[in-house]
Amino acid sequence: MKNKTDLQIRKLFLHILLLVLWNMVGAYVLIYFAPTLSLVGMALNLFIIVFSLTNLFPFASWVSLIIATGVFAGTGYSLINNQMVFIVSTVMGTAVFLITAIICNIYAHVVRKIELKFAGLQQVADSLMIYDESTSLMRWKFANQTLITEIMRGRRYHHDVSLVLFDYLQRDQLSEEDLQKVNKKVAEVLLDGIRTNLDIAFINDRMGLILPETGDKGALIVTQRLIQKINKASDTQAKAGIASFPQDAITEDEILLRAKTALQTALGSDQQVVTYLGVDSESLADLDQPDLETMEESEEQDQQQVYVNILERINLDDDQWVVWIEGFDKMDDISVVEEKLNEIDHIQGIDFLFLQENHLVVKIRSGLSDLIKAEMPFPGWDVVKTSPKNRYLLIRQVQ
């Protein structure tokens, strides 16, 4: 199956060749039918090509056509005394300019489609990058999935998990450039001060740490040490908030909310690090402590079930489904998958969500009311697993 982008690039080269050939033909037509204005005509034809291909604004080719025609006609009116010769020269010159403008307009349209295609692929590639390029920290989008996994593991094996969130005092006063510099310094401190084989440092929507098998006391010791190093390494003052599973929260949403609460308390006080239990001891004393014995645990908690729980949190409209595509090996597969999905009649929209190992997860909008009951909803793929409740399908390419 041919790639649409390759076809568009071939069309682009075809239009370049056509434009070169037509420029030669146009020069001959101008010399033959308008010898007096031939040099002016060739210069104006070149003006249309350059002005159109730079595409400074919409309809640039048509604007250049009007300008060139006006200049050509005005020059002919002043130089040619014979009315019939003037009319023939003007008509032929206008015809040459018109065809040139049409070819340039088509060329510019193909270029725009290719630019949009590559911009879309770049956006997808960026969204699938697990680690932030400037700091080498995991992006929060993927760290959040890791947090979900670690809390599930903590429930099963009765392990602690701590979440640490960092922020800077007077962040609003930092320029984007200064913020990037501070983030890089903080990232270096975090990567140098954590267990890189176990702990997860993350950035983007928020900056922090996921500390598996670490309770609030251990997290407090680690965070205090890191905060001291961060404040020495950077020109701004950092604060941190800590929440732990199961002492403070038993779900990923709760632990994130309570870590935010602790962080806001730290930012508004003279304390550099605040744990959630230290936010307001009087009001927290009445809270019931979570009982791990009453937590619902699955008997077989494998990696695929972790993915299912991640997918449960994706918001879907009534006509949307999550499709988990098995066998994603390289970034070039994105365009192949997108092209194949777009060829399926009932698919009306595609959003790439994230990458999990060798699986590409996408959200599609379908014209079918029930993909699971449909016969061969994805030609070329076998449906391996489905979940009507969560509206997702796991598919594998037919060998």
CSV table of C-alpha atoms in Angstrom, one decimal:
chain,number,residue,atom,x,y,z
A,1,MET,CA,0.0,0.0,0.0
A,2,LYS,CA,1.4,3.4,-1.0
A,3,ASN,CA,2.0,6.0,1.6
A,4,LYS,CA,-0.1,9.1,1.0
A,5,THR,CA,2.8,11.4,2.0
A,6,ASP,CA,5.0,9.8,-0.6
A,7,LEU,CA,2.3,10.4,-3.2
A,8,GLN,CA,2.0,14.0,-2.2
A,9,ILE,CA,5.8,14.5,-2.5
A,10,ARG,CA,5.7,12.9,-5.9
A,11,LYS,CA,2.9,15.3,-6.9
A,12,LEU,CA,5.1,18.2,-5.6
A,13,PHE,CA,8.0,17.2,-7.9
A,14,LEU,CA,5.6,16.7,-10.8
A,15,HIS,CA,4.2,20.3,-10.3
A,16,ILE,CA,7.8,21.7,-10.1
A,17,LEU,CA,8.5,20.0,-13.5
A,18,LEU,CA,5.3,21.2,-14.9
A,19,LEU,CA,6.0,24.7,-13.8
A,20,VAL,CA,9.5,24.7,-15.4
A,21,LEU,CA,8.1,23.3,-18.7
A,22,TRP,CA,5.2,25.8,-18.7
A,23,ASN,CA,7.6,28.7,-18.0
A,24,MET,CA,9.5,27.7,-21.1
A,25,VAL,CA,6.3,27.4,-23.2
A,26,GLY,CA,5.0,30.7,-21.8
A,27,ALA,CA,8.3,32.4,-22.8
A,28,TYR,CA,7.8,31.1,-26.4
A,29,VAL,CA,4.2,32.3,-26.5
A,30,LEU,CA,5.1,35.8,-25.3
A,31,ILE,CA,8.0,36.0,-27.8
A,32,TYR,CA,5.7,34.8,-30.7
A,33,PHE,CA,2.5,36.7,-29.9
A,34,ALA,CA,3.8,39.8,-28.0
A,35,PRO,CA,7.4,40.4,-29.1
A,36,THR,CA,7.3,44.0,-28.0
A,37,LEU,CA,6.3,43.0,-24.5
A,38,SER,CA,8.1,39.6,-24.3
A,39,LEU,CA,10.8,40.7,-21.8
A,40,VAL,CA,8.2,42.5,-19.6
A,41,GLY,CA,5.9,39.4,-19.8
A,42,MET,CA,8.7,37.0,-18.8
A,43,ALA,CA,9.7,39.2,-15.9
A,44,LEU,CA,6.0,39.4,-14.7
A,45,ASN,CA,5.6,35.6,-15.2
A,46,LEU,CA,8.6,35.1,-12.9
A,47,PHE,CA,7.1,37.6,-10.5
A,48,ILE,CA,3.9,35.5,-10.3
A,49,ILE,CA,5.9,32.3,-9.6
A,50,VAL,CA,8.0,33.8,-6.9
A,51,PHE,CA,5.2,35.7,-5.2
A,52,SER,CA,2.8,32.7,-5.3
A,53,LEU,CA,5.3,30.2,-4.0
A,54,THR,CA,6.4,32.3,-1.1
A,55,ASN,CA,2.7,32.2,-0.1
A,56,LEU,CA,2.9,35.3,2.1
A,57,PHE,CA,-0.9,35.4,2.5
A,58,PRO,CA,-4.0,33.6,1.2
A,59,PHE,CA,-4.8,34.0,-2.5
A,60,ALA,CA,-1.2,35.3,-3.1
A,61,SER,CA,-1.2,33.7,-6.6
A,62,TRP,CA,-4.4,35.5,-7.6
A,63,VAL,CA,-3.2,38.8,-6.3
A,64,SER,CA,0.0,38.5,-8.2
A,65,LEU,CA,-2.0,37.6,-11.4
A,66,ILE,CA,-4.1,40.8,-11.1
A,67,ILE,CA,-0.9,42.9,-10.5
A,68,ALA,CA,1.0,41.3,-13.4
A,69,THR,CA,-2.0,41.6,-15.8
A,70,GLY,CA,-2.4,45.3,-14.9
A,71,VAL,CA,1.3,46.1,-15.3
A,72,PHE,CA,1.4,44.1,-18.6
A,73,ALA,CA,-1.7,45.8,-20.1
A,74,GLY,CA,-0.5,49.3,-18.9
A,75,THR,CA,2.9,48.8,-20.5
A,76,GLY,CA,1.4,47.5,-23.7
A,77,TYR,CA,-1.0,50.5,-23.9
A,78,SER,CA,1.9,52.9,-23.7
A,79,LEU,CA,4.2,51.0,-26.1
A,80,ILE,CA,1.9,49.6,-28.8
A,81,ASN,CA,0.1,51.9,-31.2
A,82,ASN,CA,-1.7,49.2,-33.1
A,83,GLN,CA,-5.0,48.4,-31.3
A,84,MET,CA,-5.3,44.8,-32.7
A,85,VAL,CA,-1.7,44.0,-31.8
A,86,PHE,CA,-2.3,45.5,-28.3
A,87,ILE,CA,-5.4,43.3,-27.8
A,88,VAL,CA,-3.7,40.1,-29.0
A,89,SER,CA,-0.6,40.8,-26.9
A,90,THR,CA,-2.7,41.5,-23.8
A,91,VAL,CA,-4.9,38.5,-24.2
A,92,MET,CA,-2.0,36.1,-24.8
A,93,GLY,CA,0.0,37.6,-21.9
A,94,THR,CA,-3.0,37.3,-19.6
A,95,ALA,CA,-3.5,33.7,-20.6
A,96,VAL,CA,0.1,32.9,-19.8
A,97,PHE,CA,-0.2,34.6,-16.5
A,98,LEU,CA,-3.4,32.8,-15.7
A,99,ILE,CA,-2.1,29.3,-16.4
A,100,THR,CA,1.1,30.1,-14.3
A,101,ALA,CA,-1.1,31.3,-11.4
A,102,ILE,CA,-3.2,28.1,-11.5
A,103,ILE,CA,-0.1,25.8,-11.5
A,104,CYS,CA,1.4,27.8,-8.7
A,105,ASN,CA,-1.8,27.7,-6.7
A,106,ILE,CA,-2.0,23.9,-7.0
A,107,TYR,CA,1.6,23.7,-6.1
A,108,ALA,CA,1.1,25.8,-2.9
A,109,HIS,CA,-1.9,23.7,-2.0
A,110,VAL,CA,0.2,20.5,-2.2
A,111,VAL,CA,2.9,22.1,-0.1
A,112,ARG,CA,0.4,23.1,2.6
A,113,LYS,CA,-1.0,19.6,2.7
A,114,ILE,CA,2.5,18.1,3.2
A,115,GLU,CA,3.4,20.7,5.9
A,116,LEU,CA,0.2,19.9,7.7
A,117,LYS,CA,0.9,16.2,7.4
A,118,PHE,CA,4.4,16.5,8.9
A,119,ALA,CA,3.2,18.9,11.5
A,120,GLY,CA,0.6,16.4,12.6
A,121,LEU,CA,3.2,13.5,12.7
A,122,GLN,CA,5.5,15.7,14.7
A,123,GLN,CA,2.8,16.5,17.1
A,124,VAL,CA,2.0,12.8,17.5
A,125,ALA,CA,5.7,12.0,17.9
A,126,ASP,CA,6.1,14.7,20.6
A,127,SER,CA,3.0,13.4,22.4
A,128,LEU,CA,4.5,9.9,22.4
A,129,MET,CA,7.8,10.9,23.8
A,130,ILE,CA,8.1,9.4,27.3
A,131,TYR,CA,10.9,11.7,28.5
A,132,ASP,CA,11.2,15.4,28.3
A,133,GLU,CA,13.9,16.4,25.7
A,134,SER,CA,15.4,19.3,27.7
A,135,THR,CA,15.6,17.7,31.1
A,136,SER,CA,15.6,13.9,30.5
A,137,LEU,CA,12.8,13.6,33.1
A,138,MET,CA,9.7,11.5,32.5
A,139,ARG,CA,6.8,13.5,31.2
A,140,TRP,CA,3.9,13.7,33.7
A,141,LYS,CA,1.5,12.1,31.2
A,142,PHE,CA,3.5,8.9,31.5
A,143,ALA,CA,4.5,9.4,35.1
A,144,ASN,CA,0.8,9.5,36.0
A,145,GLN,CA,0.4,6.0,34.5
A,146,THR,CA,3.4,4.9,36.5
A,147,LEU,CA,1.8,6.3,39.7
A,148,ILE,CA,-1.4,4.3,39.0
A,149,THR,CA,0.7,1.1,38.5
A,150,GLU,CA,2.7,1.7,41.7
A,151,ILE,CA,-0.4,2.2,43.8
A,152,MET,CA,-1.9,-1.0,42.4
A,153,ARG,CA,1.3,-2.8,43.2
A,154,GLY,CA,1.3,-1.2,46.7
A,155,ARG,CA,-2.2,-2.5,47.3
A,156,ARG,CA,-1.3,-6.0,46.3
A,157,TYR,CA,2.0,-6.3,48.1
A,158,HIS,CA,1.3,-3.8,51.0
A,159,HIS,CA,4.0,-1.4,50.0
A,160,ASP,CA,4.1,2.3,50.6
A,161,VAL,CA,4.3,4.8,47.7
A,162,SER,CA,5.0,8.5,48.1
A,163,LEU,CA,4.4,11.4,45.7
A,164,VAL,CA,6.4,14.5,46.0
A,165,LEU,CA,5.5,17.7,44.1
A,166,PHE,CA,7.9,20.6,43.7
A,167,ASP,CA,7.3,24.3,42.8
A,168,TYR,CA,9.2,27.6,43.0
A,169,LEU,CA,8.5,30.7,44.9
A,170,GLN,CA,7.5,33.6,42.7
A,171,ARG,CA,7.3,31.3,39.6
A,172,ASP,CA,5.3,34.0,37.8
A,173,GLN,CA,8.2,36.3,37.9
A,174,LEU,CA,10.5,33.9,36.0
A,175,SER,CA,10.7,34.3,32.2
A,176,GLU,CA,10.2,31.2,30.1
A,177,GLU,CA,14.0,31.1,29.4
A,178,ASP,CA,14.9,31.4,33.1
A,179,LEU,CA,12.3,28.8,34.0
A,180,GLN,CA,13.9,26.3,31.5
A,181,LYS,CA,17.3,27.0,33.0
A,182,VAL,CA,16.0,26.4,36.5
A,183,ASN,CA,14.2,23.2,35.5
A,184,LYS,CA,17.4,21.8,34.0
A,185,LYS,CA,19.4,22.5,37.2
A,186,VAL,CA,16.6,20.9,39.3
A,187,ALA,CA,16.4,17.9,37.0
A,188,GLU,CA,20.2,17.3,37.4
A,189,VAL,CA,19.8,17.4,41.2
A,190,LEU,CA,16.8,15.0,41.1
A,191,LEU,CA,18.5,12.5,38.8
A,192,ASP,CA,21.7,12.6,40.8
A,193,GLY,CA,19.9,12.2,44.2
A,194,ILE,CA,17.3,9.4,43.6
A,195,ARG,CA,17.3,5.7,43.0
A,196,THR,CA,17.3,5.7,39.2
A,197,ASN,CA,16.4,2.1,39.0
A,198,LEU,CA,13.3,2.6,41.2
A,199,ASP,CA,12.3,6.2,41.7
A,200,ILE,CA,10.6,8.3,39.0
A,201,ALA,CA,11.4,12.0,38.5
A,202,PHE,CA,8.9,13.8,36.2
A,203,ILE,CA,8.2,17.2,34.7
A,204,ASN,CA,5.8,19.1,32.3
A,205,ASP,CA,2.4,19.8,33.8
A,206,ARG,CA,4.0,19.4,37.2
A,207,MET,CA,7.4,18.5,38.6
A,208,GLY,CA,8.0,15.9,41.2
A,209,LEU,CA,9.0,12.4,42.3
A,210,ILE,CA,7.3,9.0,42.6
A,211,LEU,CA,9.0,7.1,45.4
A,212,PRO,CA,7.9,3.4,45.4
A,213,GLU,CA,8.4,1.4,48.6
A,214,THR,CA,8.9,4.7,50.5
A,215,GLY,CA,6.6,6.0,53.3
A,216,ASP,CA,6.1,9.6,54.3
A,217,LYS,CA,9.0,9.6,56.7
A,218,GLY,CA,11.5,8.3,54.2
A,219,ALA,CA,10.1,10.6,51.5
A,220,LEU,CA,10.5,13.6,53.9
A,221,ILE,CA,14.2,12.8,54.5
A,222,VAL,CA,14.9,12.4,50.8
A,223,THR,CA,12.9,15.5,49.8
A,224,GLN,CA,14.6,17.7,52.5
A,225,ARG,CA,18.0,16.7,51.2
A,226,LEU,CA,17.0,17.4,47.6
A,227,ILE,CA,15.5,20.7,48.4
A,228,GLN,CA,18.7,21.9,50.0
A,229,LYS,CA,20.7,20.9,46.9
A,230,ILE,CA,18.2,22.5,44.6
A,231,ASN,CA,18.3,25.8,46.5
A,232,LYS,CA,22.0,25.8,46.4
A,233,ALA,CA,22.2,25.0,42.7
A,234,SER,CA,19.6,27.5,41.5
A,235,ASP,CA,18.8,31.2,42.0
A,236,THR,CA,15.2,30.5,43.0
A,237,GLN,CA,13.8,28.9,46.1
A,238,ALA,CA,12.0,25.6,45.7
A,239,LYS,CA,9.3,24.1,48.0
A,240,ALA,CA,7.8,20.6,48.1
A,241,GLY,CA,4.7,18.8,49.2
A,242,ILE,CA,4.4,15.1,50.1
A,243,ALA,CA,1.5,12.7,50.2
A,244,SER,CA,1.8,8.9,50.7
A,245,PHE,CA,-0.1,5.8,50.1
A,246,PRO,CA,-1.8,4.4,52.1
A,247,GLN,CA,-1.3,6.8,55.0
A,248,ASP,CA,-2.8,9.8,53.2
A,249,ALA,CA,-4.6,8.4,50.2
A,250,ILE,CA,-5.6,5.1,48.6
A,251,THR,CA,-6.1,6.2,45.0
A,252,GLU,CA,-3.9,8.1,42.5
A,253,ASP,CA,-6.4,11.0,42.3
A,254,GLU,CA,-6.4,11.4,46.1
A,255,ILE,CA,-2.7,11.2,46.5
A,256,LEU,CA,-2.2,13.8,43.8
A,257,LEU,CA,-4.8,16.1,45.4
A,258,ARG,CA,-3.2,15.8,48.8
A,259,ALA,CA,0.3,16.3,47.5
A,260,LYS,CA,-1.0,19.5,45.9
A,261,THR,CA,-2.5,20.6,49.2
A,262,ALA,CA,0.8,20.0,51.0
A,263,LEU,CA,2.7,21.9,48.3
A,264,GLN,CA,0.4,24.9,48.5
A,265,THR,CA,0.8,24.9,52.3
A,266,ALA,CA,4.6,24.9,51.8
A,267,LEU,CA,4.4,27.8,49.3
A,268,GLY,CA,2.4,29.8,51.8
A,269,SER,CA,4.6,29.2,54.8
A,270,ASP,CA,8.2,29.3,55.8
A,271,GLN,CA,8.6,25.5,55.6
A,272,GLN,CA,10.5,24.2,52.7
A,273,VAL,CA,8.9,20.7,52.8
A,274,VAL,CA,5.4,19.9,54.0
A,275,THR,CA,3.8,16.4,54.3
A,276,TYR,CA,0.0,16.1,54.0
A,277,LEU,CA,-0.3,15.0,57.6
A,278,GLY,CA,1.5,18.2,58.6
A,279,VAL,CA,-0.9,20.5,56.8
A,280,ASP,CA,-3.5,20.7,59.6
A,281,SER,CA,-3.0,18.1,62.3
A,282,GLU,CA,-6.2,19.1,64.2
A,283,SER,CA,-8.6,18.6,61.2
A,284,LEU,CA,-6.8,15.5,60.0
A,285,ALA,CA,-6.9,13.8,63.4
A,286,ASP,CA,-10.6,12.9,62.8
A,287,LEU,CA,-10.0,11.3,59.5
A,288,ASP,CA,-10.3,7.5,59.3
A,289,GLN,CA,-7.1,5.8,58.3
A,290,PRO,CA,-7.4,3.6,55.2
A,291,ASP,CA,-7.7,-0.1,56.0
A,292,LEU,CA,-5.8,-2.2,53.4
A,293,GLU,CA,-7.8,-5.3,54.5
A,294,THR,CA,-11.0,-3.8,53.0
A,295,MET,CA,-9.4,-2.8,49.7
A,296,GLU,CA,-10.6,-4.7,46.7
A,297,GLU,CA,-7.7,-6.5,45.1
A,298,SER,CA,-7.7,-8.6,41.9
A,299,GLU,CA,-6.4,-12.2,42.2
A,300,GLU,CA,-4.4,-11.9,39.0
A,301,GLN,CA,-2.8,-8.4,38.7
A,302,ASP,CA,-0.8,-8.6,35.5
A,303,GLN,CA,0.5,-5.8,33.3
A,304,GLN,CA,-2.4,-5.9,30.9
A,305,GLN,CA,-4.8,-5.2,33.7
A,306,VAL,CA,-2.8,-2.2,34.5
A,307,TYR,CA,-3.3,-0.9,31.0
A,308,VAL,CA,-7.0,-1.6,31.3
A,309,ASN,CA,-7.2,0.6,34.4
A,310,ILE,CA,-5.4,3.3,32.6
A,311,LEU,CA,-7.8,3.2,29.7
A,312,GLU,CA,-10.8,3.3,32.1
A,313,ARG,CA,-9.8,6.9,32.8
A,314,ILE,CA,-10.0,8.1,29.2
A,315,ASN,CA,-13.1,10.3,28.6
A,316,LEU,CA,-15.2,9.0,25.7
A,317,ASP,CA,-18.2,10.4,23.8
A,318,ASP,CA,-21.0,8.0,22.8
A,319,ASP,CA,-19.4,7.5,19.3
A,320,GLN,CA,-15.8,7.2,20.5
A,321,TRP,CA,-13.8,4.0,21.2
A,322,VAL,CA,-10.3,3.3,22.5
A,323,VAL,CA,-8.3,1.0,20.2
A,324,TRP,CA,-5.2,-0.7,21.5
A,325,ILE,CA,-3.0,-1.6,18.5
A,326,GLU,CA,-0.5,-4.3,19.0
A,327,GLY,CA,2.8,-4.5,17.2
A,328,PHE,CA,4.0,-0.9,17.2
A,329,ASP,CA,7.7,-1.1,16.6
A,330,LYS,CA,8.9,2.3,15.2
A,331,MET,CA,7.8,5.8,14.7
A,332,ASP,CA,7.3,5.3,11.0
A,333,ASP,CA,4.4,3.0,12.0
A,334,ILE,CA,2.4,6.0,13.0
A,335,SER,CA,1.7,7.1,9.5
A,336,VAL,CA,1.0,3.6,8.3
A,337,VAL,CA,-1.5,3.0,11.1
A,338,GLU,CA,-3.1,6.4,10.5
A,339,GLU,CA,-3.5,5.7,6.8
A,340,LYS,CA,-5.0,2.3,7.3
A,341,LEU,CA,-7.5,3.6,9.9
A,342,ASN,CA,-8.5,6.5,7.6
A,343,GLU,CA,-9.3,4.0,4.8
A,344,ILE,CA,-11.9,2.4,7.0
A,345,ASP,CA,-15.3,3.9,6.1
A,346,HIS,CA,-16.9,4.1,9.5
A,347,ILE,CA,-13.9,5.9,11.2
A,348,GLN,CA,-14.6,9.6,11.3
A,349,GLY,CA,-11.7,10.8,13.5
A,350,ILE,CA,-8.5,9.6,15.1
A,351,ASP,CA,-6.6,10.9,18.2
A,352,PHE,CA,-3.3,9.3,19.2
A,353,LEU,CA,-3.2,8.9,23.0
A,354,PHE,CA,0.0,7.3,24.1
A,355,LEU,CA,2.5,4.5,23.6
A,356,GLN,CA,2.7,1.5,26.0
A,357,GLU,CA,5.7,-0.8,25.2
A,358,ASN,CA,4.9,-2.1,21.7
A,359,HIS,CA,1.2,-1.0,21.7
A,360,LEU,CA,-0.1,2.2,20.2
A,361,VAL,CA,-3.3,3.5,21.9
A,362,VAL,CA,-5.6,5.6,19.9
A,363,LYS,CA,-9.1,7.1,20.3
A,364,ILE,CA,-11.3,6.9,17.3
A,365,ARG,CA,-14.7,8.3,16.4
A,366,SER,CA,-16.9,5.7,14.6
A,367,GLY,CA,-20.1,5.8,12.7
A,368,LEU,CA,-21.0,2.3,13.9
A,369,SER,CA,-23.1,2.1,17.0
A,370,ASP,CA,-21.3,-0.9,18.4
A,371,LEU,CA,-17.8,-1.8,17.2
A,372,ILE,CA,-17.7,-4.9,19.3
A,373,LYS,CA,-20.7,-6.5,17.6
A,374,ALA,CA,-19.7,-5.4,14.1
A,375,GLU,CA,-18.3,-7.9,11.7
A,376,MET,CA,-14.7,-7.2,10.9
A,377,PRO,CA,-14.7,-3.5,12.1
A,378,PHE,CA,-11.0,-3.3,11.3
A,379,PRO,CA,-10.1,-4.9,8.0
A,380,GLY,CA,-6.6,-6.2,8.1
A,381,TRP,CA,-6.6,-6.5,11.9
A,382,ASP,CA,-7.9,-9.3,14.2
A,383,VAL,CA,-9.8,-8.2,17.3
A,384,VAL,CA,-8.0,-10.0,20.1
A,385,LYS,CA,-9.8,-8.6,23.2
A,386,THR,CA,-12.8,-6.3,23.8
A,387,SER,CA,-14.4,-4.5,26.8
A,388,PRO,CA,-18.0,-3.2,26.2
A,389,LYS,CA,-17.9,-1.5,29.6
A,390,ASN,CA,-14.8,0.5,28.9
A,391,ARG,CA,-15.4,0.8,25.1
A,392,TYR,CA,-12.0,-0.5,24.1
A,393,LEU,CA,-10.7,-3.1,21.7
A,394,LEU,CA,-7.3,-4.7,21.4
A,395,ILE,CA,-6.4,-5.4,17.8
A,396,ARG,CA,-3.5,-7.2,16.1
A,397,GLN,CA,-2.5,-7.0,12.4
A,398,VAL,CA,-3.3,-10.1,10.4
A,399,GLN,CA,-0.2,-12.0,9.5
